[in-house]
PDB file of C-alpha atoms in Angstrom:
ATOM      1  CA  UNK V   1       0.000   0.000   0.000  1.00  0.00           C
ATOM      2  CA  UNK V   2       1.355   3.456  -1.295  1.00  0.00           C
ATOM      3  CA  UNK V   3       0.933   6.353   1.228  1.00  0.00           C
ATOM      4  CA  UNK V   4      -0.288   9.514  -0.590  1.00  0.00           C
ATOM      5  CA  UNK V   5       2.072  11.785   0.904  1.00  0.00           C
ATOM      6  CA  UNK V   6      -0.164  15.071   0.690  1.00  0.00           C
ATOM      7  CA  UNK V   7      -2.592  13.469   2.715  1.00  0.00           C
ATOM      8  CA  UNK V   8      -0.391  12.653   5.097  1.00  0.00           C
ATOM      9  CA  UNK V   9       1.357  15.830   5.292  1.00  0.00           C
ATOM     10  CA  UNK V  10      -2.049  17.821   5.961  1.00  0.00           C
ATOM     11  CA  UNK V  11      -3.136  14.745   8.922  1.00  0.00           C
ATOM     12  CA  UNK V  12       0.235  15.661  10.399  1.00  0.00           C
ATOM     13  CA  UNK V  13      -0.438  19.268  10.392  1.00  0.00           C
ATOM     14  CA  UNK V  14      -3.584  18.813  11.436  1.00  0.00           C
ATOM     15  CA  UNK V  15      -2.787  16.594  14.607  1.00  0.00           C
ATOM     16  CA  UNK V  16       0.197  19.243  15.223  1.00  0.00           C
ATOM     17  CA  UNK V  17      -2.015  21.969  15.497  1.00  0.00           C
ATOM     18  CA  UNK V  18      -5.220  20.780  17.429  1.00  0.00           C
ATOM     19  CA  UNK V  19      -2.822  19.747  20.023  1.00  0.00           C
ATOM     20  CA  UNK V  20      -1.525  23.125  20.355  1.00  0.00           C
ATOM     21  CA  UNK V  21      -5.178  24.407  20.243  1.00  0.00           C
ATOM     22  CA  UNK V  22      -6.249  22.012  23.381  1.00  0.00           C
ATOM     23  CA  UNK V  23      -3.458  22.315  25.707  1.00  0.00           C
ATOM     24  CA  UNK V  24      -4.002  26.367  25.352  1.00  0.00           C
ATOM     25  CA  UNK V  25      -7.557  25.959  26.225  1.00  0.00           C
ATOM     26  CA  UNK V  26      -6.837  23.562  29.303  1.00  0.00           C
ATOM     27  CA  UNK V  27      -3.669  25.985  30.377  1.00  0.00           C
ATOM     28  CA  UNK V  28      -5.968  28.595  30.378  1.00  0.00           C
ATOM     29  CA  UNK V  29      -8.676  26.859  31.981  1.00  0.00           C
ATOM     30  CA  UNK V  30      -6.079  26.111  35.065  1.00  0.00           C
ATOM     31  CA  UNK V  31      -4.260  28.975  35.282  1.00  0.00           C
ATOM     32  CA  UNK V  32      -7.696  30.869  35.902  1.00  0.00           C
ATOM     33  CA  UNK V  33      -8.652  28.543  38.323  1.00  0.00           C
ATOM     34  CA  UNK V  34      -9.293  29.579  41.347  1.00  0.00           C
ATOM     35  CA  UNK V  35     -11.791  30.129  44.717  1.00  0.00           C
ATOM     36  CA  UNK V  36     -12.761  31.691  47.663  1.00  0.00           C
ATOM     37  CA  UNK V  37     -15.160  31.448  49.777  1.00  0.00           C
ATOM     38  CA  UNK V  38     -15.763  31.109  53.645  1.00  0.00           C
ATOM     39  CA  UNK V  39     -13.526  28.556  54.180  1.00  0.00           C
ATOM     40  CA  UNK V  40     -10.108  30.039  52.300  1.00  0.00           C
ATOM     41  CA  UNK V  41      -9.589  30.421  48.980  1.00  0.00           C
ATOM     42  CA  UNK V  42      -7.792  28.065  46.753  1.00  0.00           C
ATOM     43  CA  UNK V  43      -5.724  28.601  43.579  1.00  0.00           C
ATOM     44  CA  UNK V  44      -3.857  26.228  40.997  1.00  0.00           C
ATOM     45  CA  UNK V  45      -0.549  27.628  42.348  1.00  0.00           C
ATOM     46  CA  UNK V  46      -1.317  26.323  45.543  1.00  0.00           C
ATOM     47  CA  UNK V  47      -0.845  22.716  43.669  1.00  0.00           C
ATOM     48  CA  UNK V  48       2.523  21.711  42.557  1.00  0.00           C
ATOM     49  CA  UNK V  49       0.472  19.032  40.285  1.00  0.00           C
ATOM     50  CA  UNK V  50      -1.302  21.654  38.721  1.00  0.00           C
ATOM     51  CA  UNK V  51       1.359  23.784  38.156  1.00  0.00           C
ATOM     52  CA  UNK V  52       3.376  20.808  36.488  1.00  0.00           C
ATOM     53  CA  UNK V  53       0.307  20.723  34.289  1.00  0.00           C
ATOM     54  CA  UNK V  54       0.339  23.796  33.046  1.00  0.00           C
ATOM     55  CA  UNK V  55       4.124  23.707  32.266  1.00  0.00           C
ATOM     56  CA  UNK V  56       3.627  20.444  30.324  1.00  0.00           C
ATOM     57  CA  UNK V  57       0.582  21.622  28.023  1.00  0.00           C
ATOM     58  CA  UNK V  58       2.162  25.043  27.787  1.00  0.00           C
ATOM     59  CA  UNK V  59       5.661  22.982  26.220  1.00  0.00           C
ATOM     60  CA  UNK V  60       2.919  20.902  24.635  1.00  0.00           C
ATOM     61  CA  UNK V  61       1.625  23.432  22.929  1.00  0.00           C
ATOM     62  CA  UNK V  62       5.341  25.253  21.838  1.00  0.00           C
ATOM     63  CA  UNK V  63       6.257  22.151  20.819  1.00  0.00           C
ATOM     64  CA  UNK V  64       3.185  21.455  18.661  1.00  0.00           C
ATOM     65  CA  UNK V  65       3.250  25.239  17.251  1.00  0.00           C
ATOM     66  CA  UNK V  66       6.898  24.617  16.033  1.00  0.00           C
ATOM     67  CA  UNK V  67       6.571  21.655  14.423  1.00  0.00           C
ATOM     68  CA  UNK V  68       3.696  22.023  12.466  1.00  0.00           C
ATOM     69  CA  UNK V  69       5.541  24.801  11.389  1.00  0.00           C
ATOM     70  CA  UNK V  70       8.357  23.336  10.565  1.00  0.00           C
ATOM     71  CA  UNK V  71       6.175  19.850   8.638  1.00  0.00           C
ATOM     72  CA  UNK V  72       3.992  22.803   6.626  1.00  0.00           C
ATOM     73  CA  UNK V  73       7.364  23.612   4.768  1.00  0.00           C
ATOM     74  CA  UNK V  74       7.234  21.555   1.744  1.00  0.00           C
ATOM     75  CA  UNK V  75      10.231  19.762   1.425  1.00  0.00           C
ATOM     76  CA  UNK V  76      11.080  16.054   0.939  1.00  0.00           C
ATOM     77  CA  UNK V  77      10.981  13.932   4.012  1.00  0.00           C
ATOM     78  CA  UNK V  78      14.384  12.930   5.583  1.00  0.00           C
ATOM     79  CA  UNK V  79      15.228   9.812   7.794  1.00  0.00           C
ATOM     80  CA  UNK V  80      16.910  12.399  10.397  1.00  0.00           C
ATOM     81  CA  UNK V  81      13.836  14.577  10.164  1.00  0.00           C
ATOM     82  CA  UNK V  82      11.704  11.927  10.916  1.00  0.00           C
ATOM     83  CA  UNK V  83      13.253  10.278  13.414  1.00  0.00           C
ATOM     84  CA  UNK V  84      13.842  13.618  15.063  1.00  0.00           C
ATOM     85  CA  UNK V  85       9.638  14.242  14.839  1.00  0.00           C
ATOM     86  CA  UNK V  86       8.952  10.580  16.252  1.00  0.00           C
ATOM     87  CA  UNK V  87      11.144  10.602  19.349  1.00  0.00           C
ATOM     88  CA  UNK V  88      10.271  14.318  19.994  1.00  0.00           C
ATOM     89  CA  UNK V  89       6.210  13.110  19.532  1.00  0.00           C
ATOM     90  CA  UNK V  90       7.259  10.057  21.499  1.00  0.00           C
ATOM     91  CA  UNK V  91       8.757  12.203  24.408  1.00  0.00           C
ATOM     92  CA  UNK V  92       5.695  14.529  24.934  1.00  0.00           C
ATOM     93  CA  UNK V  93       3.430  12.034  24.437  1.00  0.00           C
ATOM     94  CA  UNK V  94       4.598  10.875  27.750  1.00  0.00           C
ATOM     95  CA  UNK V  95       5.339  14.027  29.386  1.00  0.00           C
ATOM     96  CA  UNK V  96       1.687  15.360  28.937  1.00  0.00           C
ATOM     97  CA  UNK V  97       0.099  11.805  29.438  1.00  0.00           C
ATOM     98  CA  UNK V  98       2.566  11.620  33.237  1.00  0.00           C
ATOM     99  CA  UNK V  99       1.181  15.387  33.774  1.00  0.00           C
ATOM    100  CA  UNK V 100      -2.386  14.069  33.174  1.00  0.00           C
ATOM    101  CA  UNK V 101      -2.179  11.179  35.071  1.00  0.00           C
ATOM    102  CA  UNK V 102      -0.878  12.999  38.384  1.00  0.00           C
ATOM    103  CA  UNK V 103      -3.220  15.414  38.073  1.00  0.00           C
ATOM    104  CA  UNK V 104      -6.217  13.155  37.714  1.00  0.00           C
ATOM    105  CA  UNK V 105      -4.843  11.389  41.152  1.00  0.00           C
ATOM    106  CA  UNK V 106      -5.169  15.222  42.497  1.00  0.00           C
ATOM    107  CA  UNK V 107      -8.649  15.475  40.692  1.00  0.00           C
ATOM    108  CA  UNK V 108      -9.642  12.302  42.871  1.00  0.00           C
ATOM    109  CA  UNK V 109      -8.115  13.051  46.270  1.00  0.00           C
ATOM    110  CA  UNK V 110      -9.895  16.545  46.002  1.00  0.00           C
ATOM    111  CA  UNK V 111     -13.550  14.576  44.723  1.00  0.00           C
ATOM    112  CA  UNK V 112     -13.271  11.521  47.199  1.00  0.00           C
ATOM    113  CA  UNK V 113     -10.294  11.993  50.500  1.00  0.00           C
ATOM    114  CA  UNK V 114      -7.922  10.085  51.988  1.00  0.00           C
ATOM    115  CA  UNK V 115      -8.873   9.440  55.265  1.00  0.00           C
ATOM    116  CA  UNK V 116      -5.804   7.139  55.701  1.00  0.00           C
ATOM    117  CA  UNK V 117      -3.660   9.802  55.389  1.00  0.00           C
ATOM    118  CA  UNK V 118      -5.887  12.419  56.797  1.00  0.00           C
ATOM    119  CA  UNK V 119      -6.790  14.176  54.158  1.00  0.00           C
ATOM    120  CA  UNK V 120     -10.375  15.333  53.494  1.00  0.00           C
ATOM    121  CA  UNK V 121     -12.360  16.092  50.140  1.00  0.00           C
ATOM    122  CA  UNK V 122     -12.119  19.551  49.309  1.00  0.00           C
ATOM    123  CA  UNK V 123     -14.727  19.291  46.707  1.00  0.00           C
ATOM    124  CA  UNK V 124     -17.924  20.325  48.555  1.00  0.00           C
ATOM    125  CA  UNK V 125     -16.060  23.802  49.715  1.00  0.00           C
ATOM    126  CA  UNK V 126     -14.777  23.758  46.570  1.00  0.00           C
ATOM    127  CA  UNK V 127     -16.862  22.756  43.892  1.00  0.00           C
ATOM    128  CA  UNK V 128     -15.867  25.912  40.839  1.00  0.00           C
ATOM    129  CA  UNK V 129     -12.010  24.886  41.195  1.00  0.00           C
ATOM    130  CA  UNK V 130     -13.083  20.888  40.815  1.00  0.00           C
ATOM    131  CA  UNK V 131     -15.001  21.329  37.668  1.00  0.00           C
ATOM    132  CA  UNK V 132     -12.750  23.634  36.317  1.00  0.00           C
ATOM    133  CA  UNK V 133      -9.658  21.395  36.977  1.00  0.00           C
ATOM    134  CA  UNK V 134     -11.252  18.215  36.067  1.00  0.00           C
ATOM    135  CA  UNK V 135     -11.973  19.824  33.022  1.00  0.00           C
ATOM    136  CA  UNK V 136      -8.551  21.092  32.693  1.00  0.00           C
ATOM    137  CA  UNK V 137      -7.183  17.583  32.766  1.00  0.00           C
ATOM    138  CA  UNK V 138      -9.923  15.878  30.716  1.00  0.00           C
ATOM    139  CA  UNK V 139      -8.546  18.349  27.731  1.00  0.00           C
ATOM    140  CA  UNK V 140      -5.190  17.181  28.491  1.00  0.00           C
ATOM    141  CA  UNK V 141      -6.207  13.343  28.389  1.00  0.00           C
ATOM    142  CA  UNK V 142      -7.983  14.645  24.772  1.00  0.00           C
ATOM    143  CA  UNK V 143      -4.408  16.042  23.994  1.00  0.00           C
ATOM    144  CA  UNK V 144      -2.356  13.026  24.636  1.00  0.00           C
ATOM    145  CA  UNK V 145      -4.864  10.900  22.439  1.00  0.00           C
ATOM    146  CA  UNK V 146      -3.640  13.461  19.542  1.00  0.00           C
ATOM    147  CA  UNK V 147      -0.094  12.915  20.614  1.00  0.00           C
ATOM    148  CA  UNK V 148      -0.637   9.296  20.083  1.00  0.00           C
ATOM    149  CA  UNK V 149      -2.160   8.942  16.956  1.00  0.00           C
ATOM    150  CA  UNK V 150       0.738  11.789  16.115  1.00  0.00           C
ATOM    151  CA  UNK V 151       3.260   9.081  17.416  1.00  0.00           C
ATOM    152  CA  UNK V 152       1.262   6.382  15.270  1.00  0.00           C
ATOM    153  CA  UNK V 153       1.859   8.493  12.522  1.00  0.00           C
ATOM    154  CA  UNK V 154       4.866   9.454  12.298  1.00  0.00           C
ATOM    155  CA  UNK V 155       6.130   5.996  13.125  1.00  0.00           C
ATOM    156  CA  UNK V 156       4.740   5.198   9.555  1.00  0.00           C
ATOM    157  CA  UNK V 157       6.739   7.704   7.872  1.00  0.00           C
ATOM    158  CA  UNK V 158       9.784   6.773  10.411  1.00  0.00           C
ATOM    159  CA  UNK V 159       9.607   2.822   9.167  1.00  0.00           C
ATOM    160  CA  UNK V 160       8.216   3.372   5.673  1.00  0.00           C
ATOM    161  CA  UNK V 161      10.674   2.191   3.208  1.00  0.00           C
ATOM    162  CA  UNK V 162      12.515   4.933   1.743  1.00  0.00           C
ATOM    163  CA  UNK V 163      13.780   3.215  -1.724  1.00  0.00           C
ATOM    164  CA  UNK V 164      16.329   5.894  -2.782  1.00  0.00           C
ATOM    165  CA  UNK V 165      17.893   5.841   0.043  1.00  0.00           C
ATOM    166  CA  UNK V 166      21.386   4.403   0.578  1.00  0.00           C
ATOM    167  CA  UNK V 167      20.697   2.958   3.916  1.00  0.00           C
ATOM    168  CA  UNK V 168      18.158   0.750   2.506  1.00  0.00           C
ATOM    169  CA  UNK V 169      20.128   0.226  -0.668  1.00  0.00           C
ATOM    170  CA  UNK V 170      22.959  -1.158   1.456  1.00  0.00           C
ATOM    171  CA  UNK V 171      20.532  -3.546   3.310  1.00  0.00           C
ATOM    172  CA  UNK V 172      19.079  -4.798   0.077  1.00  0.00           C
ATOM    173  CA  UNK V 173      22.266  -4.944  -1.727  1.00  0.00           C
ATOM    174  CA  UNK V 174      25.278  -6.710   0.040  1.00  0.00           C
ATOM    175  CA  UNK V 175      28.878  -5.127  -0.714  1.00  0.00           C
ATOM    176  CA  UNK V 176      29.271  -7.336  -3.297  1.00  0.00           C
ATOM    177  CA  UNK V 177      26.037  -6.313  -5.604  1.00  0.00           C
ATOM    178  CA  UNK V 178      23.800  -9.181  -4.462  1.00  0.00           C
ATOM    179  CA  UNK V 179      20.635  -9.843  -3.272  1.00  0.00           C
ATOM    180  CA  UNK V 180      20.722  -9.676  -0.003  1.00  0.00           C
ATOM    181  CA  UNK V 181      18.047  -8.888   2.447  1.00  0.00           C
ATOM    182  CA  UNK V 182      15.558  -8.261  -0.394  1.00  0.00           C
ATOM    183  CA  UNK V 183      15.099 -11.908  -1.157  1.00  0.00           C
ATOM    184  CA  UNK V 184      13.795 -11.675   2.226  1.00  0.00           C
ATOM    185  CA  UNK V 185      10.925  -9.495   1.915  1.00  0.00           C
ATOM    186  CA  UNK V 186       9.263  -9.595  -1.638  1.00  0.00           C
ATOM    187  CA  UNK V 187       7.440  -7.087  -2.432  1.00  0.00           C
TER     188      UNK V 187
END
């Protein structure tokens, strides 16, 4: 099966920029979270989870800004270039999903307790900043499904078989001009 690689250009652009798009929406969402009311106020800032949140969609969404840039340019795909997008995808496909996940245990403590350790729901005091953070980190969960299709993508042009290129040339072709490794995988 031949990729069409205009159609995969514009899903990569595409999954680089609605990325971007969420994690602004769920930075925003957190960094303007906040509450007071009789019993204290609370703020995101008050949260080292949350604030590791924001600083993982806000790279997120730098990241995804720059390379969408960067894929737009029309130019012929490179091995480097694309192994350089998949480890990069690969990388903060992890951060954000780690960022998410933490933050979702915070989510829960705040929603349910711990009574083990003593710690009590905040939710029913603070019901605005729960809704507003679990919708913060529902985004980001959104956001790391883009990152991993982006991953599943770019993997495909990563492992695609380039046919003018001279690594593959060399693994088809033994020093010697002979089949080699081709035999091995007709086509």
């Amino acid at each position: 099966m031949k990729i069409n690689s205009s159609s995969m250009r514009t899903a990569e652009i595409i999954l680089r920029l609605l990325p971007m798009g969420l994690c602004v929406v769920a930075l925003v969402i957190m960094l303007k979270n906040s509450q007071t009311n009789e019993y204290g106020s609370l703020s995101y800032s008050d949260l080292g989870t949350f604030q590791v949140l924001v600083h993982a969609n806000g790279i997120c969404a730098g990241y995804s800004l720059l390379s969408a840039i960067v894929a737009a340019v029309p130019r012929p795909i490179t091995m480097s270039r694309a192994w350089t997008f998949f480890l990069l995808d690969q990388i903060l496909t992890y951060v954000i999903l780690a960022a998410g996940a933490v933050s979702t245990e915070l989510v829960y403590l705040a929603y349910k307790g711990d009574t083990a350790v003593t710690w009590s729901e905040s939710c029913g005091s603070f019901g605005g900043f729960c809704h507003r953070a679990t919708a913060s980190v529902s985004i980001t969960f959104i956001v790391s499904l883009c990152y991993a299709g982006l991953s599943l993508l770019c993997s495909a042009m990563t492992f695609q078989p380039i046919e003018s290129s001279r690594i593959c040339q060399s693994f088809i072709f033994d020093e010697l001009g002979k089949p080699g490794a081709a035999d091995l995988f007709p086509r």
